[in-house]
XYZ file of C-alpha atoms in Angstrom:
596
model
C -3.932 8.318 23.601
C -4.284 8.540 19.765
C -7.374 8.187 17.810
C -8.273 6.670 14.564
C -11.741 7.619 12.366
C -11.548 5.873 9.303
C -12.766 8.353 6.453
C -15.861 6.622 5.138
C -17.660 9.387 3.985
C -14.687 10.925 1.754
C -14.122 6.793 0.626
C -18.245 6.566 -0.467
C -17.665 9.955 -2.330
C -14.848 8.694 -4.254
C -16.203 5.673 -5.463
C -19.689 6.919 -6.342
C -19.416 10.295 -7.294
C -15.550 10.608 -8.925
C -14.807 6.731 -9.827
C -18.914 5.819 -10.470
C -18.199 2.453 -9.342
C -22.193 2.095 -10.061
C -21.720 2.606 -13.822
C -19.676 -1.135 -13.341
C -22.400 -3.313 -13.323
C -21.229 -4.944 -16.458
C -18.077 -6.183 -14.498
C -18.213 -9.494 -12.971
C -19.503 -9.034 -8.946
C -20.351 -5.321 -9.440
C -24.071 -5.672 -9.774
C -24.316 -7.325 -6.591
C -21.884 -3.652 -4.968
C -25.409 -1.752 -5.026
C -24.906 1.652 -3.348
C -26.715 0.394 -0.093
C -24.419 -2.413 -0.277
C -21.373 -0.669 0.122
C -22.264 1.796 2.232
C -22.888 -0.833 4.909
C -19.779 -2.424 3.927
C -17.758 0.825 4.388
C -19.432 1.598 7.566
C -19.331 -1.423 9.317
C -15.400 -2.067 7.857
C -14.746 1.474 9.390
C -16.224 0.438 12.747
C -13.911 -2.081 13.142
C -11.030 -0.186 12.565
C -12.197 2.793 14.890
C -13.781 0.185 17.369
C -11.507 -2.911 17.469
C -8.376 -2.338 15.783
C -7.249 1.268 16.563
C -7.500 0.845 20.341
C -5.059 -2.200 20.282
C -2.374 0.207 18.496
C -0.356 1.440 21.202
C -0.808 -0.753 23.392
C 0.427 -3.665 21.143
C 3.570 -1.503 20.168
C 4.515 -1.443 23.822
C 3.982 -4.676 24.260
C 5.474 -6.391 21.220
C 5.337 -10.113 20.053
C 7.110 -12.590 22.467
C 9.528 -15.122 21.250
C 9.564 -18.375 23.509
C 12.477 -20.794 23.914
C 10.268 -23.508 22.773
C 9.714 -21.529 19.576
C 5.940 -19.986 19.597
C 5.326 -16.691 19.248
C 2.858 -14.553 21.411
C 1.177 -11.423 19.389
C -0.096 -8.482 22.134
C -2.572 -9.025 23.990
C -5.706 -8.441 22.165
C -4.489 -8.755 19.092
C -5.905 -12.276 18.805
C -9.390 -11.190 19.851
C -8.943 -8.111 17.290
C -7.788 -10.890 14.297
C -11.214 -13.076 15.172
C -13.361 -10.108 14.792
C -11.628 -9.240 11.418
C -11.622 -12.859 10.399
C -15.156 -13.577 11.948
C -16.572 -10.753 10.155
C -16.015 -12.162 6.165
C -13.535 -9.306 5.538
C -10.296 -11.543 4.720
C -12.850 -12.955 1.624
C -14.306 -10.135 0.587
C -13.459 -10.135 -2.877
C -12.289 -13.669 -3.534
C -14.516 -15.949 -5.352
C -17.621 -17.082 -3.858
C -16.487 -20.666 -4.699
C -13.847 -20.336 -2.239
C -15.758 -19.234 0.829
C -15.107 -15.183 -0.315
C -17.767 -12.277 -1.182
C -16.523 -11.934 -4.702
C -17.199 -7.926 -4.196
C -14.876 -5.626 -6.064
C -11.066 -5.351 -5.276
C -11.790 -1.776 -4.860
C -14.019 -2.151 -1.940
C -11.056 -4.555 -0.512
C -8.794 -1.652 -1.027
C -10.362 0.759 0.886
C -11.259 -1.645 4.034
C -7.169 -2.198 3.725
C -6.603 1.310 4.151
C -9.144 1.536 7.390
C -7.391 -1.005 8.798
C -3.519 -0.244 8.511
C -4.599 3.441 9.732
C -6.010 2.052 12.568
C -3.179 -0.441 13.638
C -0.833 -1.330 10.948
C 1.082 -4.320 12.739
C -2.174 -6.065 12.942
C -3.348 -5.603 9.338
C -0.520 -6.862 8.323
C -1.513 -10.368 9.811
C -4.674 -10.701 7.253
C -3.120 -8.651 4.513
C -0.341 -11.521 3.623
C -3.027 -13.850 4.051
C -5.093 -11.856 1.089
C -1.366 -11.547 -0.925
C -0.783 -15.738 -0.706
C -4.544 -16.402 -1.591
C -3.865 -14.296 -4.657
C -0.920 -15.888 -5.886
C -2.862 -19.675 -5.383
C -5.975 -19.211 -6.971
C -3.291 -17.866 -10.323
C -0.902 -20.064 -9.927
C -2.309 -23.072 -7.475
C -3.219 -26.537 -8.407
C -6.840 -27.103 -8.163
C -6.078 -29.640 -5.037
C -3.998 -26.890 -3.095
C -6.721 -24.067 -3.802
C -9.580 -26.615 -2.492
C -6.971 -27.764 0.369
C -5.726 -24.274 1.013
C -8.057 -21.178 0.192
C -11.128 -21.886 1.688
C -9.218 -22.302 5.590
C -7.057 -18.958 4.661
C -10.643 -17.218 3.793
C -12.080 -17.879 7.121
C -8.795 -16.834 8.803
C -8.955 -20.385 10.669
C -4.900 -20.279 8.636
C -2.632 -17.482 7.654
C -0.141 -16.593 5.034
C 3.222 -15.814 4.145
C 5.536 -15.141 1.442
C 9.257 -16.080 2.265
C 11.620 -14.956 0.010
C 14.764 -12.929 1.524
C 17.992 -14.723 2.975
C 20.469 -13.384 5.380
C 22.776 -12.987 2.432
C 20.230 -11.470 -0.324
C 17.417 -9.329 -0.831
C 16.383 -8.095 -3.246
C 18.688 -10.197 -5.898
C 16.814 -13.077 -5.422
C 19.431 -15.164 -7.763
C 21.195 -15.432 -5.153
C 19.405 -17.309 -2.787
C 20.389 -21.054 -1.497
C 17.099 -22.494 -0.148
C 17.191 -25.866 -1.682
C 14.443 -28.409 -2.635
C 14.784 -31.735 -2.719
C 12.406 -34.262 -3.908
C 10.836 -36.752 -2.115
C 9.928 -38.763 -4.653
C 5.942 -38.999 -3.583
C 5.262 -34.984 -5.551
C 6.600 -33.532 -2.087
C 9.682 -32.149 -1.733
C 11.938 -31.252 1.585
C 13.414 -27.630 2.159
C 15.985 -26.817 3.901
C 17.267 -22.893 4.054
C 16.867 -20.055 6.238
C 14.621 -17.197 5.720
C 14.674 -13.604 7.435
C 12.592 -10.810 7.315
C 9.362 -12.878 7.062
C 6.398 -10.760 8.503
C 3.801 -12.862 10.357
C 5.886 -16.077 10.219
C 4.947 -17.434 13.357
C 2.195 -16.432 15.670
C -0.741 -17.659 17.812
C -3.761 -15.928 16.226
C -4.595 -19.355 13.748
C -4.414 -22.883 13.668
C -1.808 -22.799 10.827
C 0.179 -20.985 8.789
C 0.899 -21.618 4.843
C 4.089 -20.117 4.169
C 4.966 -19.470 0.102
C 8.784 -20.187 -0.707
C 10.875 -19.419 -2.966
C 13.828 -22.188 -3.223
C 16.114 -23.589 -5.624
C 15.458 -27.525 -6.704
C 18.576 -29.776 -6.749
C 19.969 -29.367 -10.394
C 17.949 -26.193 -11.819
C 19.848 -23.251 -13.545
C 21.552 -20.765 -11.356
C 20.257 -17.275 -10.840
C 16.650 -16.444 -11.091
C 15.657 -18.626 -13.857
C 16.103 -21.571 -11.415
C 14.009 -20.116 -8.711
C 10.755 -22.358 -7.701
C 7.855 -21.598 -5.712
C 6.588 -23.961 -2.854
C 3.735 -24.222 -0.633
C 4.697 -25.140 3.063
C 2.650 -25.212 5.797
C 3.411 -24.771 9.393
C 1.198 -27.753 10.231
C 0.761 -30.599 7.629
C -2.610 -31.500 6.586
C -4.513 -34.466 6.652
C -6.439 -35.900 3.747
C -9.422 -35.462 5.377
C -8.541 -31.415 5.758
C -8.028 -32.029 9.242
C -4.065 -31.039 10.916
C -1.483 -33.768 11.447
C 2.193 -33.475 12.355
C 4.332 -30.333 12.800
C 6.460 -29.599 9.667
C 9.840 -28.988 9.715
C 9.907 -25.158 9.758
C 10.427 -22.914 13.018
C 10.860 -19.448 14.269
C 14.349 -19.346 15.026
C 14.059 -15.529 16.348
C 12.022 -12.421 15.688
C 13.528 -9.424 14.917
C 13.778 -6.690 17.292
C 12.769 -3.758 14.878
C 12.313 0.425 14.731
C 8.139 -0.264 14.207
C 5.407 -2.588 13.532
C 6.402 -4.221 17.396
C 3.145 -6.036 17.080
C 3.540 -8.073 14.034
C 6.481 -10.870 14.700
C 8.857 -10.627 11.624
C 10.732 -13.803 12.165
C 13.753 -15.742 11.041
C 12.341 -18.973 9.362
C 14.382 -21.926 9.161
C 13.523 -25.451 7.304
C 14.944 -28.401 8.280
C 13.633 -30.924 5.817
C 9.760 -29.506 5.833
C 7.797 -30.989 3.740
C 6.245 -28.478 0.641
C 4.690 -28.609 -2.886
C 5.484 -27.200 -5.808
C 3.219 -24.031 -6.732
C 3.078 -23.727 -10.539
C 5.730 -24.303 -12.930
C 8.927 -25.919 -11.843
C 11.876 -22.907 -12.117
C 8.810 -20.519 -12.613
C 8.601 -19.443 -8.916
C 9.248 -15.724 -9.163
C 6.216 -15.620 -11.794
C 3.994 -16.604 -9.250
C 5.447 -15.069 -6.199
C 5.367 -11.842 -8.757
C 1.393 -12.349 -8.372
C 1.643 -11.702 -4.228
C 4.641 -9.260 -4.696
C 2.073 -6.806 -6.596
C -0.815 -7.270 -4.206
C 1.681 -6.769 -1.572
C 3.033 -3.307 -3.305
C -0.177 -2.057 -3.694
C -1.017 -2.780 -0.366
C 1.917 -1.831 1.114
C 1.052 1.867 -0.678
C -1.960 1.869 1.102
C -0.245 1.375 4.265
C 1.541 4.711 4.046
C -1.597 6.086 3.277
C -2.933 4.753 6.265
C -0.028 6.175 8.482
C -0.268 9.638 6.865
C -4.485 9.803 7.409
C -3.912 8.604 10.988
C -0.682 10.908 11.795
C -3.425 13.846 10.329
C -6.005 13.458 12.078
C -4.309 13.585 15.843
C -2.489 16.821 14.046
C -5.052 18.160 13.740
C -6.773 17.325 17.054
C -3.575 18.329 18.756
C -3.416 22.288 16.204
C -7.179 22.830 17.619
C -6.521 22.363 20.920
C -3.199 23.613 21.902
C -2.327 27.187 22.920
C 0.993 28.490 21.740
C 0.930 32.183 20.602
C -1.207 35.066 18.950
C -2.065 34.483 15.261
C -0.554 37.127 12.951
C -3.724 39.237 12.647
C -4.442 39.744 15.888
C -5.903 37.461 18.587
C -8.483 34.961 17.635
C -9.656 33.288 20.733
C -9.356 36.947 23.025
C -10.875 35.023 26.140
C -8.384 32.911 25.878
C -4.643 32.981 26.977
C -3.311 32.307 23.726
C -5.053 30.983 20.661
C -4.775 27.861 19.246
C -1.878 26.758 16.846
C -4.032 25.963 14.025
C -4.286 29.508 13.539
C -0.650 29.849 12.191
C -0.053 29.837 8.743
C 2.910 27.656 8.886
C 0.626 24.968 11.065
C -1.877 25.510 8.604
C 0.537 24.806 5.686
C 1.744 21.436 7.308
C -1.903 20.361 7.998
C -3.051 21.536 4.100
C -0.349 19.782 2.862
C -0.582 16.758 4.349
C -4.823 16.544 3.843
C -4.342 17.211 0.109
C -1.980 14.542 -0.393
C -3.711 12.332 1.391
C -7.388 12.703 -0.576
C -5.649 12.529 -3.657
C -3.337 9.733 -2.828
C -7.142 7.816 -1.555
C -8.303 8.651 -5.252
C -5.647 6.777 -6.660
C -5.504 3.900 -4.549
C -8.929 3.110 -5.306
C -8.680 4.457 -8.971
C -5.417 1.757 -9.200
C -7.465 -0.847 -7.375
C -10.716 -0.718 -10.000
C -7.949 -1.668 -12.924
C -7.676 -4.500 -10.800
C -11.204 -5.523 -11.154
C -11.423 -4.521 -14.598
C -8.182 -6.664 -15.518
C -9.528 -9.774 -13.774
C -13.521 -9.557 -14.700
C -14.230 -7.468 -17.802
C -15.041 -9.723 -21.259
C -13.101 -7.373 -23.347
C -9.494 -8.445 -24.162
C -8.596 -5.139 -25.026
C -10.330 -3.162 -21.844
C -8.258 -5.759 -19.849
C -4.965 -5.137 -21.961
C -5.497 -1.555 -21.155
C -6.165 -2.262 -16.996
C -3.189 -4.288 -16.962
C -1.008 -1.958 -18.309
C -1.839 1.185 -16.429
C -1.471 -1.240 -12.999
C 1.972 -2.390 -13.842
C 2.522 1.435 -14.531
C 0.940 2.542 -11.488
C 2.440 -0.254 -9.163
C 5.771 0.908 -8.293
C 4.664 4.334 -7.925
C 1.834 3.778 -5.731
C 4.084 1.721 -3.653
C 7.415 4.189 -3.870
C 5.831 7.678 -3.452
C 3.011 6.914 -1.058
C 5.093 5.845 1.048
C 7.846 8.198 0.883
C 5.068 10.666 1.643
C 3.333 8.987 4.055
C 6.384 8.709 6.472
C 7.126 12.218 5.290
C 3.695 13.340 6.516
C 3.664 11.220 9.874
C 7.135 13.570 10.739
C 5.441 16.266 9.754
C 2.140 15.743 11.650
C 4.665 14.960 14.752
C 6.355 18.096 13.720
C 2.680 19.872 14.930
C 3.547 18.743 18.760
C 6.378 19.802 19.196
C 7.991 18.265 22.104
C 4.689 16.487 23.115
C 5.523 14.668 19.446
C 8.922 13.345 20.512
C 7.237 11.929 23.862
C 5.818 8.436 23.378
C 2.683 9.156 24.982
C 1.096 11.086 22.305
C 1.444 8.279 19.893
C 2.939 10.144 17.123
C 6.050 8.613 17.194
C 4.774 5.056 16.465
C 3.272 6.638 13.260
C 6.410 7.980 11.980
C 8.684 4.180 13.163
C 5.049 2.184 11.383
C 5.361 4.349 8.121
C 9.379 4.190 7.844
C 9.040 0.393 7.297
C 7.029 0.723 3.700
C 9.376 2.530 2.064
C 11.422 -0.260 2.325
C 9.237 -3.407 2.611
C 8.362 -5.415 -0.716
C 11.551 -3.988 -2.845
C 12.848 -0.438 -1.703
C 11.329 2.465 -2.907
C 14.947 2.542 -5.042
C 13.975 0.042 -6.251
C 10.508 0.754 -7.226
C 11.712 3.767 -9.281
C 14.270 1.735 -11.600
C 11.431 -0.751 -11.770
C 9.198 1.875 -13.248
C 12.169 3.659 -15.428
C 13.552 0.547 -16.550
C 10.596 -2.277 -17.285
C 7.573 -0.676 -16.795
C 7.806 2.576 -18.976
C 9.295 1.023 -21.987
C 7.302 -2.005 -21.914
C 5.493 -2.350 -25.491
C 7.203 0.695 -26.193
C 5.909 2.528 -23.909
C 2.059 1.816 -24.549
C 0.873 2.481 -21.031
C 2.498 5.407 -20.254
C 1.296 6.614 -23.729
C -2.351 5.394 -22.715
C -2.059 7.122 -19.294
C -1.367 10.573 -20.722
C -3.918 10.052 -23.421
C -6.546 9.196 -20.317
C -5.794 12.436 -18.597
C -5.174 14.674 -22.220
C -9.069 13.626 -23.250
C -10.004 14.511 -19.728
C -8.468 18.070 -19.671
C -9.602 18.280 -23.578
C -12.754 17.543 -22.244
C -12.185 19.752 -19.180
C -11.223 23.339 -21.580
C -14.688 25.237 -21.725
C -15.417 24.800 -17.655
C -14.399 27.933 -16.268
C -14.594 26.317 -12.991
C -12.082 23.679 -13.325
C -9.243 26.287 -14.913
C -7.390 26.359 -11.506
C -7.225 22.593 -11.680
C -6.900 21.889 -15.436
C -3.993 24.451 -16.388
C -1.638 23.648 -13.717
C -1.965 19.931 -14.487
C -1.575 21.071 -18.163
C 1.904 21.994 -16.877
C 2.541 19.017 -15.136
C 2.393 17.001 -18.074
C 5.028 19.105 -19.921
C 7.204 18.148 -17.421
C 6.604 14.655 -17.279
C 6.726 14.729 -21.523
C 10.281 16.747 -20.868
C 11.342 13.976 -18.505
C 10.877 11.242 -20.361
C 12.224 12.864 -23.678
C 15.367 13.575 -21.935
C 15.928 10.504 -21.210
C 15.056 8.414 -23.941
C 18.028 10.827 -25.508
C 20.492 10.137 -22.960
C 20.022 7.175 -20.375
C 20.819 4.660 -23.561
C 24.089 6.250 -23.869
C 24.903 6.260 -20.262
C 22.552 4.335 -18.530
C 23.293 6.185 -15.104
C 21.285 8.685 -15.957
C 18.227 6.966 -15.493
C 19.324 5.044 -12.213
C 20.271 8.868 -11.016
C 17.087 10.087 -12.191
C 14.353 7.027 -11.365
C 13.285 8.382 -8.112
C 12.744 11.615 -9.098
C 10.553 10.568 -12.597
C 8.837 8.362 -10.136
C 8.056 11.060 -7.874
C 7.075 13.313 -11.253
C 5.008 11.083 -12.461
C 3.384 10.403 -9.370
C 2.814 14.313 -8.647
C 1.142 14.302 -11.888
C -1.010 11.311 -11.089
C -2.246 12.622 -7.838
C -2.524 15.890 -9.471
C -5.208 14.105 -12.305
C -6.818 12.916 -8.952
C -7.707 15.972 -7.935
C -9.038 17.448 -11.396
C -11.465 14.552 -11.436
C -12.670 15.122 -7.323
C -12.902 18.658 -8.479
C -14.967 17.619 -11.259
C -17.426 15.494 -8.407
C -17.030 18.371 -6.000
C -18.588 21.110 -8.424
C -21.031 18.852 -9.664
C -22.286 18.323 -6.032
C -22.010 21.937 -5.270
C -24.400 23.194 -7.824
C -27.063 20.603 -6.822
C -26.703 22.026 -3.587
C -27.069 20.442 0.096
C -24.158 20.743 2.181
C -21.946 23.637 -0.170
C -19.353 23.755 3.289
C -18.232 20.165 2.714
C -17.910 21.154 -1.251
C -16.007 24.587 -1.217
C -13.467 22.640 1.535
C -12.699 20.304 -0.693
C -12.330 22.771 -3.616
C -9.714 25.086 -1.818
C -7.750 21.471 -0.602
C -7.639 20.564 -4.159
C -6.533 23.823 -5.129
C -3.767 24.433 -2.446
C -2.376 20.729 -4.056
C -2.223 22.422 -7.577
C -0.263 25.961 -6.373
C 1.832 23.931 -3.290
C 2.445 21.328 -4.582
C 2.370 20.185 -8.018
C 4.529 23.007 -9.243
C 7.048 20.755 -7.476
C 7.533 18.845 -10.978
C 9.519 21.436 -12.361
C 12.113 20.815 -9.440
C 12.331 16.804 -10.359
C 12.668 17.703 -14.188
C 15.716 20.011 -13.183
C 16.964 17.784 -11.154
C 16.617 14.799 -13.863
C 17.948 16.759 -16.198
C 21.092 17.341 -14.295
C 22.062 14.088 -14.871
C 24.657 11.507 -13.382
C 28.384 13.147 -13.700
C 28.168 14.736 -10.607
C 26.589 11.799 -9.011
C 28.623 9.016 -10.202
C 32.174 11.213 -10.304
C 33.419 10.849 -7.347
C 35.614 7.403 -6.334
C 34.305 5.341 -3.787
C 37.031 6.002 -1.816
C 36.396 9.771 -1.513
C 33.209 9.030 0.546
């Protein structure tokens, strides 16, 4: 069976000693994150996951949800007993407001209980993840009667959350869509579409469920500027709070899917049910933009969570199996054969994959505090500046964490062998889980042309601009420490080509604009490199620090020669995605589309 241990003690490292998430106290709800305080937090968060959540994993992917003819859906069994003890325990709320039942603790802390929990069973994270995205997008964009009505009931978990926005015959063009809204003529109005691919849409682990949906009211402009947002829940509510009649919206099927067995993703249809509108009238995607990002970020994490999880039974599995004589001569002479982890080639799969993934945890939660800065610091400007490294930092958290998360679960799988291709071991549920976020919440496609065609020339190109200056002073900064030379120069070099990137196309995506649609995922993956690479120069940084006060040097040097195998294995790889950017679109775009 395959284990979980969610990595606490590298989590507590990064937020004290490389992020000093106690130098915060000026942000709103960060004196109150003393280091005792989120220690216990981390701790008892990664308990849950180990304890509760992880053991439910397989078993629930066996099992599956259960559609019924009557039109309830069963989750595994228990993953309702799992949901109370995440919901019980505070941790949907624990960094909304206080005023809404939450903890008002730092998004950052959030972020790393989110990546605990979709390591240890992504299908059930999922459940009170949406419920976190919706939240977000109501307390920005909610009237102050649907936030008291609504938040306080999603907090507790006593109700869920969803966002519903693809049809059957769109996805990610949401102009297309036909939902329609009609008003009732009482401030209500009655929806009637289908909806498919909507994760957690129907389920027995809450009272209620408050679905956010994206429909077009009779008469509004066509294509997205006619798009509105409405709140509808499963169950209407009273005006006392309490639940009255069943609206008019039903699971019509659940999709039978490669992964994530244990979270229903249903086909939603409304027949007349009753909703309300959330913000501006024809304004929807602006507010459904608000979940969309929480879900991206999150849905990043999740492919962090697979790769961390795939790792760690990897490595298990390397330590324990015998296959073969290591290249110098045996290691384990008493043995029959030695253990696998003693090839280099099992060695390189296993390096790789732990680098990635401590850097990839640095950025997460690196990503996460410009959260909390944007939405609690009283300077404008240190806001401005949060909010534009996020929307920089979005897509590629979400595109190339994921990519290389479902990379690494192969890989790890890659470390059993046959034993990987056998559903017993587990590791094949990691590699179907992780396959679904590179496509979840816009494509990872997607994701790059979002990044090369909004987010880097946004206010010509301030963030991007403000991003390199961030890691420039830091390697300025960096240029008399001997120590951090096998960090700082090949970052140095990354940088180049990122600058050689983006200068090549500024000169020649405006002429032909498929250039930069053949090119996005590979600047996205550049820049991200380079990110993660920036990641480790600051750990390094921490780690060195650490090492020279001295205590446990083992735990220091480990991390140092991870760090390093990153900067010679594989940052160097942004020289292949500036070649391959550079190379253009002809050859891409040249043949017909009846040649293929």
């Amino acid at each position: 069976m395959p284990h979980y241990r969610a990595p606490v003690d590298d989590t507590l490292f990064l937020l004290n000693d490389v992020l000093g998430l106690q130098g915060r106290s000026n942000l709103n709800g960060f004196a109150e994150a003393t280091p005792d305080v989120v220690e216990a937090v981390l701790r008892e968060g990664g308990k849950l996951a180990d304890e509760v959540m992880a053991p439910l994993n397989q078993a629930g992917d066996r099992e599956g949800c259960q559609h019924h003819p009557d039109g309830r859906v069963t989750t595994p069994a228990g993953f309702k007993a799992g949901y109370a003890s995440y919901a019980g325990g505070g941790w949907m709320g624990l960094s909304i407001p206080e005023a809404y039942g939450g903890q008002g603790l730092p998004q950052v802390i959030n972020a790393a209980i989110q990546e605990f929990a979709s390591g240890a069973n992504l299908a059930l994270s999922m459940y009170p993840g949406l419920t976190q995205g919706a939240v977000a997008a109501l307390l920005v964009h909610g009237s102050p009667e649907q936030k008291i009505r609504y938040v306080p009931k999603m907090v507790e978990g006593t109700w869920t959350g969803t966002m519903n926005l693809t049809e059957p015959h769109c996805g990610t063009d949401l102009g297309l869509l036909r939902t329609r809204a009609v008003p009732n003529g009482d401030g209500s109005y009655a929806l009637s579409g289908t909806k498919i691919f909507i994760s957690a849409g129907e389920h027995d682990l809450a009272e209620n469920i408050v679905h956010l949906v994206l429909a077009r009211i009779e008469g509004a402009p066509a294509g997205t500027k006619g798009i509105s947002l409405f709140l509808v829940p499963k169950v209407l509510v009273n005006e006392d709070g309490s639940l009255g009649a069943r609206n008019g919206v039903s699971c019509g099927s659940i999709e039978r899917k490669m992964g994530i067995h244990g979270n229903s993703t249903c086909v939603m249809n409304y027949d007349g049910a009753t909703g309300w509108l959330v913000g501006e009238a024809n304004r929807g995607l602006n507010a459904m933009f608000v979940m969309m990002n929480e879900a991206r970020l999150a849905v990043g994490v999740q492919g962090l969570g697979q790769s961390e999880a795939a790792y760690q039974n990897a490595v298990a599995y390397a330590k324990d199996r015998l296959q073969g004589r290591a290249l110098k001569g045996a290691k384990a002479p008493e043995r029959p054969a030695d253990p696998i982890i003693v090839h280099p080639d099992v060695r390189r799969t296993l390096m790789q994959i732990r680098a990635f993934n401590e850097a990839a945890r640095a950025l997460v939660l690196w990503t996460a505090l410009q959260s909390d800065i944007l939405h609690r610091a009283e300077d404008p400007k240190e806001r401005q500046a949060a909010d534009d490294l996020m929307g920089l930092m979005t897509p590629v958290v979400k595109g190339v964490l994921t990519d290389r998360g479902f990379a690494n679960a192969v890989e790890a799988q890659q470390v059993f062998g046959g034993h990987g291709y056998v559903e017993e071991w587990g590791m094949s549920q990691f590699v179907r889980d992780a396959r679904i976020a590179m496509i979840y919440e816009g494509a990872n496609g997607i994701q790059a042309m979002d990044l090369i065609g909004r987010k880097l020339p946004k206010d010509g190109g301030r963030a991007m601009m403000a991003f390199l200056g961030e890691v420039q002073g830091f390697l300025k900064e960096a240029a008399g420490d001997e120590a951090l030379s096998a960090f700082a120069a090949p970052l140095q070099a990354a940088i180049g080509d990122l600058q050689q990137a983006t200068m090549w196309l500024m000169q020649n995506a405006i002429g032909d604009p498929d250039h930069a649609g053949a090119g996005a995922s590979d600047f996205m993956h550049l820049l991200g490199l380079m990110a993660l690479g920036y990641m480790w120069c600051r750990i390094a940084k921490a780690a060195l620090a650490n090492k020279a006060q001295g205590g446990d040097t083992a735990r220091w040097d480990a991390k140092l020669v991870t760090g390093r195998f990153f900067m010679e294995r594989s940052l160097p790889e942004t020289a292949l995605r500036l070649a391959r950017i550079r190379a253009g679109a002809q050859t891409t775009m040249a043949l017909a589309a009846e040649a293929f």
